[in-house]
Coordinates of C-alpha atoms in Angstrom, one line a residue:
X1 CA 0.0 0.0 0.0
X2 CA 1.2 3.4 -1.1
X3 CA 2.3 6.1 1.5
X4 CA 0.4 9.3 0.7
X5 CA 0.7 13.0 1.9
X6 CA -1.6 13.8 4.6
X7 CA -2.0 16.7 7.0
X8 CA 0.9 17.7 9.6
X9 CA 0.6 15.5 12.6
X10 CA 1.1 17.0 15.9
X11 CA 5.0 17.0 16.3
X12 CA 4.9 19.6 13.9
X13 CA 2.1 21.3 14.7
X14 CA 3.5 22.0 18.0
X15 CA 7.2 23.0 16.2
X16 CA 5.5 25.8 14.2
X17 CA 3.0 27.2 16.9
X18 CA 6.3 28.3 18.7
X19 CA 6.9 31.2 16.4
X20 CA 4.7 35.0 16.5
X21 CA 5.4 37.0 13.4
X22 CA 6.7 40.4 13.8
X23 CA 5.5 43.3 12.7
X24 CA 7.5 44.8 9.4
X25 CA 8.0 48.9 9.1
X26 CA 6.4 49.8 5.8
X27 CA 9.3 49.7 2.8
X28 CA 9.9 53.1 1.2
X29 CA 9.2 53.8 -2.5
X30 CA 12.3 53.6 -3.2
X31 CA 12.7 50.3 -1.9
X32 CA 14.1 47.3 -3.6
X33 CA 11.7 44.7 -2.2
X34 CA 9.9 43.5 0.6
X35 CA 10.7 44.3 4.7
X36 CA 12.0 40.9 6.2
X37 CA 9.7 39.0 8.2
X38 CA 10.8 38.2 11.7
X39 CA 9.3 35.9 13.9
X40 CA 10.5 34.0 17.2
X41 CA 8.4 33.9 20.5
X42 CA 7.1 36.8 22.3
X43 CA 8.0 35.0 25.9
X44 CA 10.7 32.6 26.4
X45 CA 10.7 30.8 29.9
X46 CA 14.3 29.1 31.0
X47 CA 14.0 26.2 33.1
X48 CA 16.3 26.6 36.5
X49 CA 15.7 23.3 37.4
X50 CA 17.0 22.1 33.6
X51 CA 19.4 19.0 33.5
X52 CA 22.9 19.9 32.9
X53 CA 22.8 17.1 30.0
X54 CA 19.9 18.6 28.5
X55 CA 21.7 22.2 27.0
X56 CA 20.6 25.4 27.9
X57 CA 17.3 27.0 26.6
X58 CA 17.3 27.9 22.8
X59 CA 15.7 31.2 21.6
X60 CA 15.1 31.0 17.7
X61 CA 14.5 33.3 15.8
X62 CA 13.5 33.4 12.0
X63 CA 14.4 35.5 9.2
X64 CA 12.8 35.4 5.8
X65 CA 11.0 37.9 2.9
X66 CA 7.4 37.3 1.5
X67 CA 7.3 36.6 -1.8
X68 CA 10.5 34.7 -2.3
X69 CA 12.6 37.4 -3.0
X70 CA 16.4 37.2 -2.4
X71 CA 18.2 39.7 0.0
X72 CA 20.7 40.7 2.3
X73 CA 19.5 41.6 6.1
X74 CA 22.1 43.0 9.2
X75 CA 20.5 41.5 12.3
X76 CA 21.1 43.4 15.5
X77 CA 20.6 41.4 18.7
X78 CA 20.2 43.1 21.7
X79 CA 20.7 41.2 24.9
X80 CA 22.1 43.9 27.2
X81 CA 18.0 44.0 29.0
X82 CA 18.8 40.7 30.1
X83 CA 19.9 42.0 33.1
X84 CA 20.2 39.7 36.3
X85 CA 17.5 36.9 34.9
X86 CA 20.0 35.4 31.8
X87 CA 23.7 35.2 30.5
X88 CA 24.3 34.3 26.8
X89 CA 26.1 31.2 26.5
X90 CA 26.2 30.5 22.4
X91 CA 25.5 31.4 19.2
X92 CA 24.6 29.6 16.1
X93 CA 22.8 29.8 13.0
X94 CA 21.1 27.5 10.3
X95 CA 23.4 27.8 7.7
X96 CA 26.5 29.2 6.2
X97 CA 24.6 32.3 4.9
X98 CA 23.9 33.5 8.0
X99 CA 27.4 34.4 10.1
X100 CA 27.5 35.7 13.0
X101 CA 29.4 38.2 15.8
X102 CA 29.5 39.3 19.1
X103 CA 30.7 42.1 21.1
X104 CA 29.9 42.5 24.6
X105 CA 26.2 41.8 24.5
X106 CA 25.2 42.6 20.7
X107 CA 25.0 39.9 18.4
X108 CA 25.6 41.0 14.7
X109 CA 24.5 38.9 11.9
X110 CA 24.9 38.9 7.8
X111 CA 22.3 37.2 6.6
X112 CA 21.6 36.1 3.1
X113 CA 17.6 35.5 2.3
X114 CA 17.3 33.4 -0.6
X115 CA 13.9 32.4 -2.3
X116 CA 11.4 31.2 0.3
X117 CA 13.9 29.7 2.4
X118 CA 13.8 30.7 6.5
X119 CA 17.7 31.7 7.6
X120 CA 17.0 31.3 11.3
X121 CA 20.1 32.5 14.5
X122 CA 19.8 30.6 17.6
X123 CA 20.6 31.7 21.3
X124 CA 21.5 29.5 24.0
X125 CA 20.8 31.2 27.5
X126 CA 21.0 30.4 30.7
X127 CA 19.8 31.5 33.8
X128 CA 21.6 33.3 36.3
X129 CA 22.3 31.3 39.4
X130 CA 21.5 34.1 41.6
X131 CA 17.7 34.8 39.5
X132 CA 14.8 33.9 41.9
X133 CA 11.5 32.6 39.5
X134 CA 9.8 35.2 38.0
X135 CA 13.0 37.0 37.2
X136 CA 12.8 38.8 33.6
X137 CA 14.9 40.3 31.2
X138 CA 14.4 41.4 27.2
X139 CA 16.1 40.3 24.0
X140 CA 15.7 43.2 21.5
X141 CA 15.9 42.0 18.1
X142 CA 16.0 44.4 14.2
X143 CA 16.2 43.6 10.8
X144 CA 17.2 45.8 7.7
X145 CA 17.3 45.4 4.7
X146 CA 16.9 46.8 1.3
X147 CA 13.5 47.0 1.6
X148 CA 12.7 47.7 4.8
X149 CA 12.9 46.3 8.7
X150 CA 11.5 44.9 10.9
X151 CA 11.6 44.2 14.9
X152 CA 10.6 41.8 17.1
X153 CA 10.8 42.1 21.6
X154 CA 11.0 38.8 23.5
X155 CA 10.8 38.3 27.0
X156 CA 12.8 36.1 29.2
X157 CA 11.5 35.3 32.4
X158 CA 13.1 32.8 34.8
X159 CA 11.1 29.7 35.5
X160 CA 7.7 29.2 34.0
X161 CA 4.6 26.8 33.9
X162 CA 4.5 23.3 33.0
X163 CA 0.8 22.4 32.4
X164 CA -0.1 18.8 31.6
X165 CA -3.5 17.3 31.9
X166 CA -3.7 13.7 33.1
X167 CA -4.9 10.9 30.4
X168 CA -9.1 10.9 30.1
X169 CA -10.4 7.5 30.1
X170 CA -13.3 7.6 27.9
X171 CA -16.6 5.4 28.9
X172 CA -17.0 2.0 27.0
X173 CA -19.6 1.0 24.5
X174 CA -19.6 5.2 23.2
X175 CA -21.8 5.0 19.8
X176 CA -22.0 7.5 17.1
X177 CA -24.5 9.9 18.7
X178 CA -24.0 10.0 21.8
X179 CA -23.3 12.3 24.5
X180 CA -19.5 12.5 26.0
X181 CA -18.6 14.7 29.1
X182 CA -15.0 14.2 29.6
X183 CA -13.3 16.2 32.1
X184 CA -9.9 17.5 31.9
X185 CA -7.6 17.6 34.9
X186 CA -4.6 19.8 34.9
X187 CA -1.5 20.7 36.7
X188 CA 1.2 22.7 37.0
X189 CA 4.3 21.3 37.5
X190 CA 6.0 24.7 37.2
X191 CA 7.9 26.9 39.1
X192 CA 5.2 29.9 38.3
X193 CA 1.4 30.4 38.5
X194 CA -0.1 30.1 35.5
X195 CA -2.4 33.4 35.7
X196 CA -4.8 32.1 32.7
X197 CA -5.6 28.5 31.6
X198 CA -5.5 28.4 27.8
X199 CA -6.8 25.4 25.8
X200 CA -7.2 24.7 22.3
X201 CA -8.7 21.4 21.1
X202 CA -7.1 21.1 17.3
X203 CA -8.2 19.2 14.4
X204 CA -11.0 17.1 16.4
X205 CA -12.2 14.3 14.3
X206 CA -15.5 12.2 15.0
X207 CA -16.6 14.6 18.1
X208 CA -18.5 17.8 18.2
X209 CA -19.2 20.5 20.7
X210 CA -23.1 20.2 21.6
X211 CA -22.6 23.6 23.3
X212 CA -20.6 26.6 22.8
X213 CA -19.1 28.6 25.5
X214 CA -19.2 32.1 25.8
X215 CA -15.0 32.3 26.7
X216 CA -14.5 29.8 23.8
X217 CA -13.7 30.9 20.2
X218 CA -14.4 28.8 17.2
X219 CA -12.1 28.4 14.2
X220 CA -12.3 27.3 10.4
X221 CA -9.2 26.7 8.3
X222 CA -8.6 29.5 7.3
X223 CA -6.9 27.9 3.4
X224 CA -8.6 25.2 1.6
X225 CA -7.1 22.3 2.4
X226 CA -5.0 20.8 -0.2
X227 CA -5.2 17.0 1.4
X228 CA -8.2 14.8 2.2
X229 CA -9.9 14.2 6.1
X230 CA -11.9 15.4 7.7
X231 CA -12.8 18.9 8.8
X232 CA -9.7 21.2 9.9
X233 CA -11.1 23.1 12.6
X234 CA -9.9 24.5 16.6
X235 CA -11.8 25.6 19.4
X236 CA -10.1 27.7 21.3
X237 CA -10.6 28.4 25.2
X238 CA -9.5 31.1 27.8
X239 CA -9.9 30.0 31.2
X240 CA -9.3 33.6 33.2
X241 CA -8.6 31.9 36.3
X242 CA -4.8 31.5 38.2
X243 CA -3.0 28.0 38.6
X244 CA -0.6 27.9 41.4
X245 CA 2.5 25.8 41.2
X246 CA 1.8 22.1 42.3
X247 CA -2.8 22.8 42.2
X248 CA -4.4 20.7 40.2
X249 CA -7.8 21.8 38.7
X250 CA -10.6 20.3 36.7
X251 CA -12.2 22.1 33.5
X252 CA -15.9 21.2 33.5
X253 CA -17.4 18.7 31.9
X254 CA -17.1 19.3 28.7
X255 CA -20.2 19.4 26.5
X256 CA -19.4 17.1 23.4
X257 CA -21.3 14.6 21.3
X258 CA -19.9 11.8 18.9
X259 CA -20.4 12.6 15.5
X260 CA -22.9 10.4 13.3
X261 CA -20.1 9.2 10.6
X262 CA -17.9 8.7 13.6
X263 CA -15.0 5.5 13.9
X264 CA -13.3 7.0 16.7
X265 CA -12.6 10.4 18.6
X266 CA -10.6 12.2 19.1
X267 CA -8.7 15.8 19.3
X268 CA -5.3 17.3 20.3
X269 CA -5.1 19.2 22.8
X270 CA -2.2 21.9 23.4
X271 CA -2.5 23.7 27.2
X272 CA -0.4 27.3 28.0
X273 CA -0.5 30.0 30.5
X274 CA -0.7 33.0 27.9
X275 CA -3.4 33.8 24.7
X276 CA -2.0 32.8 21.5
X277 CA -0.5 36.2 19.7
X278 CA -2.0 37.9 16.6
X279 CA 0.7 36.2 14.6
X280 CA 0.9 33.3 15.7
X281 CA 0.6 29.8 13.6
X282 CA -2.9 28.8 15.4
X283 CA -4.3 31.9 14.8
X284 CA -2.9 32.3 11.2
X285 CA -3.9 28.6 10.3
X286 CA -7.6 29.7 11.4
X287 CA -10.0 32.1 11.1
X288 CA -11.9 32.3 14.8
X289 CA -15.3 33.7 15.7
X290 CA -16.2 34.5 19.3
X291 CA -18.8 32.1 20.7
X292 CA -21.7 32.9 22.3
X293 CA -22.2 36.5 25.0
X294 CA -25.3 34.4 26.2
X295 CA -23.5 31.0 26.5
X296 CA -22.4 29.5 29.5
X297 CA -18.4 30.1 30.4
X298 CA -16.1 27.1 30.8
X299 CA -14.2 27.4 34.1
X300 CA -12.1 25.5 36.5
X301 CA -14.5 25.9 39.4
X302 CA -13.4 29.1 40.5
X303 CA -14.4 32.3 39.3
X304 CA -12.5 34.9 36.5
X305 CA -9.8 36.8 37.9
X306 CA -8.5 39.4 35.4
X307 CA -4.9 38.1 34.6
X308 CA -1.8 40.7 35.6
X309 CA -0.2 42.1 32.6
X310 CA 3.2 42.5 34.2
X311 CA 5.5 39.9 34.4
X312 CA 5.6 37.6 31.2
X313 CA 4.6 34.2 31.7
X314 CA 5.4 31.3 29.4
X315 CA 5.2 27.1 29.9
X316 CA 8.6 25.3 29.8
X317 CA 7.7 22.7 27.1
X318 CA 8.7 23.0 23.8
X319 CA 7.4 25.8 22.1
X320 CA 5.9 27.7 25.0
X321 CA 3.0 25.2 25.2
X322 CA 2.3 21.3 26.7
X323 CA -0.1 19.5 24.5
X324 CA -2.0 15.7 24.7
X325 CA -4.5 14.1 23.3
X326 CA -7.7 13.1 23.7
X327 CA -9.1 9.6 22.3
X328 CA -12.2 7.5 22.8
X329 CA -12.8 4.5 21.1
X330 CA -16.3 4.3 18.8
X331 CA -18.1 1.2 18.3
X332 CA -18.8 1.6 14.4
X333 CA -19.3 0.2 11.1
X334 CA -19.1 1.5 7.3
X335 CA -19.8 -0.6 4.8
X336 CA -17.5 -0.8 2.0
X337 CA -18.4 -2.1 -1.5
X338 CA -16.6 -2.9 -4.5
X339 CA -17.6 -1.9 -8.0
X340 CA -16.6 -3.3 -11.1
X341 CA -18.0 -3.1 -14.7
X342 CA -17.0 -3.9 -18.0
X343 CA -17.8 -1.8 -21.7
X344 CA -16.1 -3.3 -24.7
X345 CA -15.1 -1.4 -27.4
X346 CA -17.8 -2.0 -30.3
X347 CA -15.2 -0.1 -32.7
X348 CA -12.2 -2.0 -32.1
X349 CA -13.2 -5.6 -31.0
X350 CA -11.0 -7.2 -28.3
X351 CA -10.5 -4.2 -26.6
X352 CA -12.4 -2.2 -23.6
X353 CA -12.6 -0.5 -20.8
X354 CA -13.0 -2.1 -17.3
X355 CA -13.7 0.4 -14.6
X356 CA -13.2 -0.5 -11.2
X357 CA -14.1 1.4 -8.1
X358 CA -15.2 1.4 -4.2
X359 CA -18.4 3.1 -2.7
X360 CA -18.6 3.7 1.5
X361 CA -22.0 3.2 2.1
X362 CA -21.6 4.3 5.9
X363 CA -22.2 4.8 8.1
X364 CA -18.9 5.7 9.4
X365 CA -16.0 7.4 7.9
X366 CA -12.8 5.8 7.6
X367 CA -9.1 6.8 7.7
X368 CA -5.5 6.2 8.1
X369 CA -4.0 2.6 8.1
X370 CA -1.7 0.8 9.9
X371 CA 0.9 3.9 8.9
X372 CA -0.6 7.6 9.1
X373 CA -1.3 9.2 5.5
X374 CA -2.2 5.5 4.1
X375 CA -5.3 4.8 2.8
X376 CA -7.0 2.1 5.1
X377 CA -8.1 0.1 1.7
X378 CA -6.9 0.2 -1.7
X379 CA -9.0 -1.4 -4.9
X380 CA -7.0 -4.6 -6.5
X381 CA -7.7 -6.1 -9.6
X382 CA -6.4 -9.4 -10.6
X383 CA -5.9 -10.2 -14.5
X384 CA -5.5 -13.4 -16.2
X385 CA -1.7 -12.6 -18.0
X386 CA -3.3 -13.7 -21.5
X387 CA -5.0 -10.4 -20.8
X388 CA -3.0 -6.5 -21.9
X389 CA -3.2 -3.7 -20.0
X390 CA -2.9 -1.3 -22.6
X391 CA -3.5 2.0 -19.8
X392 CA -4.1 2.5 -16.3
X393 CA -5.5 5.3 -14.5
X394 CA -2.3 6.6 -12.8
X395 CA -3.2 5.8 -9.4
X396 CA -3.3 1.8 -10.5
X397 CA -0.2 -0.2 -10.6
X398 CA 1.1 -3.2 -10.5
X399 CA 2.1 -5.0 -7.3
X400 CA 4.0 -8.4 -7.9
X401 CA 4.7 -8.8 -4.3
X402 CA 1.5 -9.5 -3.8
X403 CA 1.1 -12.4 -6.9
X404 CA 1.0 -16.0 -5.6
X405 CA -0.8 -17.5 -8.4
X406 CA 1.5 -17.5 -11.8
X407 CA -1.1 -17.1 -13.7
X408 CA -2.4 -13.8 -12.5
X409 CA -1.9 -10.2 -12.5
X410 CA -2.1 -8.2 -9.2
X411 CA -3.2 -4.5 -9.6
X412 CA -3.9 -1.8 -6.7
X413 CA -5.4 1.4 -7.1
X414 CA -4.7 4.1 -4.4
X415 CA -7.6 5.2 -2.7
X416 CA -7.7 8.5 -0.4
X417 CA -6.7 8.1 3.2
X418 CA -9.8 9.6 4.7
X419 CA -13.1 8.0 3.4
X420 CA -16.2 9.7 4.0
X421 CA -19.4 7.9 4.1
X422 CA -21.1 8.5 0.8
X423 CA -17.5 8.3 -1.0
X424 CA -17.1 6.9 -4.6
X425 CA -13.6 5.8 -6.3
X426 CA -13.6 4.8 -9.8
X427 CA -10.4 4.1 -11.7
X428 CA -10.6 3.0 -15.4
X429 CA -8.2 0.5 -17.2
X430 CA -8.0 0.0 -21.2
X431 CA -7.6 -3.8 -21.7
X432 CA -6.9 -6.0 -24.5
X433 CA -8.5 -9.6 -24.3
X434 CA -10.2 -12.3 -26.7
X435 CA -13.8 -11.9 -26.1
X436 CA -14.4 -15.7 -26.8
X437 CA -11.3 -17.3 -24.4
X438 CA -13.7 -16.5 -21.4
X439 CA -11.5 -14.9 -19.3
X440 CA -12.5 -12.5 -16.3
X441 CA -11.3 -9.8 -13.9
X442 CA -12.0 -10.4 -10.6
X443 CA -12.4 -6.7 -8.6
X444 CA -11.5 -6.7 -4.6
X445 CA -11.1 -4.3 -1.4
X446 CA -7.3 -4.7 0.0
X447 CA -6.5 -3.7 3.2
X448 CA -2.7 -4.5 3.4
X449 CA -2.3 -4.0 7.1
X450 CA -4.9 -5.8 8.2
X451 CA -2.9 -8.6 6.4
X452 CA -0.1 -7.8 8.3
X453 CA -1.9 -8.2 11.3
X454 CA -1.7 -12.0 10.3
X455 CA -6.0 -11.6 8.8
X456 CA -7.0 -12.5 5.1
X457 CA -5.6 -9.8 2.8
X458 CA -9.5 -8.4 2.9
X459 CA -10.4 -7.8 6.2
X460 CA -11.6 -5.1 7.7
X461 CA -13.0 -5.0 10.7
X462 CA -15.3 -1.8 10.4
X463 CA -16.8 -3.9 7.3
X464 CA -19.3 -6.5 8.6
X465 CA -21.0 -7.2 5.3
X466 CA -18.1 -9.1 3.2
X467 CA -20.1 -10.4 0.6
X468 CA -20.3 -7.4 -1.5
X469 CA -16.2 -6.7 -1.4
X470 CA -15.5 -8.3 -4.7
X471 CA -16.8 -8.4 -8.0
X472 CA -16.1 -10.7 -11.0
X473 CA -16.6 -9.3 -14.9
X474 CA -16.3 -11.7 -17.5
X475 CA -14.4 -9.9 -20.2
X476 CA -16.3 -11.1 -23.1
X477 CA -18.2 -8.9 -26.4
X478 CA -21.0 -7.8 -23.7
X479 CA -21.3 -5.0 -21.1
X480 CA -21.0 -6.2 -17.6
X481 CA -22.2 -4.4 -14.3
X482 CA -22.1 -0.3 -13.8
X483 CA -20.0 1.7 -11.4
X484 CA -20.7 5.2 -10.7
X485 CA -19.1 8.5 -10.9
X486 CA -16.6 9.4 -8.5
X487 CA -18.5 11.3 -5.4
X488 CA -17.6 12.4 -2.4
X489 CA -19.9 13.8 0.5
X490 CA -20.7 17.3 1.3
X491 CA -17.9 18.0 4.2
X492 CA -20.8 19.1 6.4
X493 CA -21.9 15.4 5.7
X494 CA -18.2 14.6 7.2
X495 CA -17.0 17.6 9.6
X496 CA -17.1 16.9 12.9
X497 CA -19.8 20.0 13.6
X498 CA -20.1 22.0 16.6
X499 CA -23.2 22.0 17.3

């Protein structure tokens, strides 16, 4: 079975929420391009407590121009602010075109911008032995170039949160339907209070919201999305209540309901002490919308406390933010069919057109395989040899690891790796065969890794109606069987809603 592209995972998800883009002072006329674009972290928290073997902490930041362009940019670092909370340790950069000096407590970097390629200078820092928690300090960062600049701030505070909710066991015997109240506990293993609990639930898949909050916001991709699966959508949550180091606290139940076309649920969830910037990934990768001023307000128990703008607070996992996930297993079915039909060519006799396919008639949606991105079932065909191939639909090929019979031809056409209920495939081959020597193609459903697993080649276990994965055509001077055009279901057929 094929490996196919699919949508970033959450390793790096995480990687590109660490960055908030800078903003860029407007180019002059004169100007020979675009500003740079700077981006690193608006707060970076350093760990006193950090392991010796572990480095110091790394502030990155990232330098590149919209629009591809090529250009020379002087960075000027500005570490001097750091005061008693940090010493610079090292200095490095991503890549030869990006060098690199410093005197006393300025860093001063050449860097060479080509295309849309990110040149990016790194900072190790460590914290003063002497800095109590909750010391702080500044790293002033500029860019210039040709066609503008641009400048970024980044706190440093010593110490931080480190937020991480314990795993939800989710009831047994949950059905597509029903209601699910998980609750979330969280702690803070920090050395700081956390003065807001922040929560977003990303790219939930076979679970909905039955209720929205009034401190929750609600977010659709804000791109098309160039892979197939389900819905791309966030919920995000402000919490406006303090969490000491070492308290635990417990969101309320949370109001969610298991989609209809569900096969699982399940979201990732990423926890932090501070709101996610303007420029930030989650809230570029979205477009949000406030939920409800009449809608009831997701707390931990306690009541808001309006959170102290003074003293930067960040969480000491990797990019500013701890995140899990949150699964509960769906008892479900889909059943999948296989389609097959057969048009000879009345103009040139021996020759037609065999057009093979699969149809999801529900009701869940299925994805992902035994590796994520794979298609959980491909379509195979199997050929007598005395039969040509003369084309195949791209997708199709031939798969000889998979022949045990001599006499036969193994074909497998990639299907997506997210199949909605309601979804058609169809893939067309041109064949060559003697319409009298009675020979046939015989069309099956293929799920590789459930073959693996040590099951026939065609198991699947969300599939409890067998009988219709396969089809035989004889390839003889009549038409055989039909197979639809290719169809897939209205995503609000698919999305996991909130309702």
């Amino acid at each position: 079975m094929h490996i196919r592209r699919h949508r970033p995972a959450l390793a790096p998800l995480t990687a590109l929420l660490l960055t908030a883009a800078a903003a860029a002072t407007a180019a002059p006329a004169h100007a020979a391009g675009p500003a740079p674009a700077l981006h690193g972290p608006a707060v970076l928290a350093l760990d006193p407590d950090r392991p010796a073997d572990q480095g110091p902490a790394r502030l990155q930041l990232d330098l590149g121009l919209p629009g591809g362009t090529t250009a020379q940019a002087k960075v000027t670092i500005d570490t001097a602010a750091l005061g008693g909370a940090a010493r610079l340790a090292a200095v490095s950069t991503s890549s030869s075109y990006a060098t690199c000096t410093t005197t006393a407590a300025v860093v001063d970097c050449d860097v060479r911008i080509d295309g849309s390629l990110t040149r990016s200078v790194y900072l190790d820092l460590v914290p003063e032995p002497s800095a109590a928690p909750g010391t702080t300090g500044t790293v002033r960062t500029t860019a210039v170039s040709d066609g503008g600049s641009a400048a970024l701030t980044t706190g440093v505070v010593v110490g931080g949160t480190r937020l991480t909710a314990a795993e939800v066991t989710a009831p047994a015997g949950l059905k597509p339907g029903d209601p699910w109240s998980p609750v979330l506990e969280i702690t803070n293993h920090g050395q700081l209070t956390a003065p807001r609990l922040v929560v977003a639930f990303v790219q939930p898949v076979g679970v909905a919201f039955r209720q929205k909050y009034r401190n929750c916001e609600y977010g659709e991709r804000a791109e098309p999305d160039p892979y197939p699966g389900p819905a791309d959508r966030a919920v995000l949550c402000t919490v406006d209540s303090p969490v000491a180091p070492g308290e635990t606290v417990r969101l309320d139940p949370l109001g969610l309901r298991i989609t209809r076309d569900s096969a699982g649920a399940s979201a990732q969830l990423l926890l932090r002490p501070a709101a996610f910037e303007t420029g930030s990934w989650l809230r570029t990768h979205y477009r949000f919308t406030a939920g409800p001023a009449n809608g009831p307000r997701l707390t931990t128990g306690k009541p808001p406390v309006p959170a102290p703008g003074t003293t930067p607070v960040a969480d000491l996992a990797d990019g500013g933010q701890s995140w899990t996930g949150l699964y509960a297993p769906v008892e479900h079915s889909a059943d999948f069919r296989a389609l097959g039909a057969w048009a000879p060519d009345t103009a040139a006799p021996g020759r037609g057109t065999l057009t093979v396919g699969l149809h999801n008639r529900g009701p869940a949606s299925i994805g992902g395989g035994g590796n994520s991105g794979s298609s959980p079932v491909d379509v195979q065909v199997a050929l007598d040899r005395r039969i040509t191939v003369v084309a195949a639909d791209p997708r199709c090929h031939r798969t000889p690891w998979l022949e045990t019979d001599p006499g036969t031809a193994l074909y497998s056409c990639e299907v997506d790796s997210w199949i909605p209920t309601g979804h058609r495939s169809a893939f067309a081959f041109t064949l060559a065969a003697d319409p009298a020597a009675g020979l046939a193609a015989v069309v099956r459903l293929h799920n590789e890794f459930g073959e693996q697993d040590g099951h026939p080649a065609t198991s699947m276990p969300w599939d409890h109606n067998p009988g219709n994965d396969s089809v035989t055509l004889r390839l003889d001077a009549r038409p055989h069987g039909s197979v639809p055009p290719a169809a897939t279901a209205p995503a609000e057929a698919t999305a996991a809603r909130q309702e």
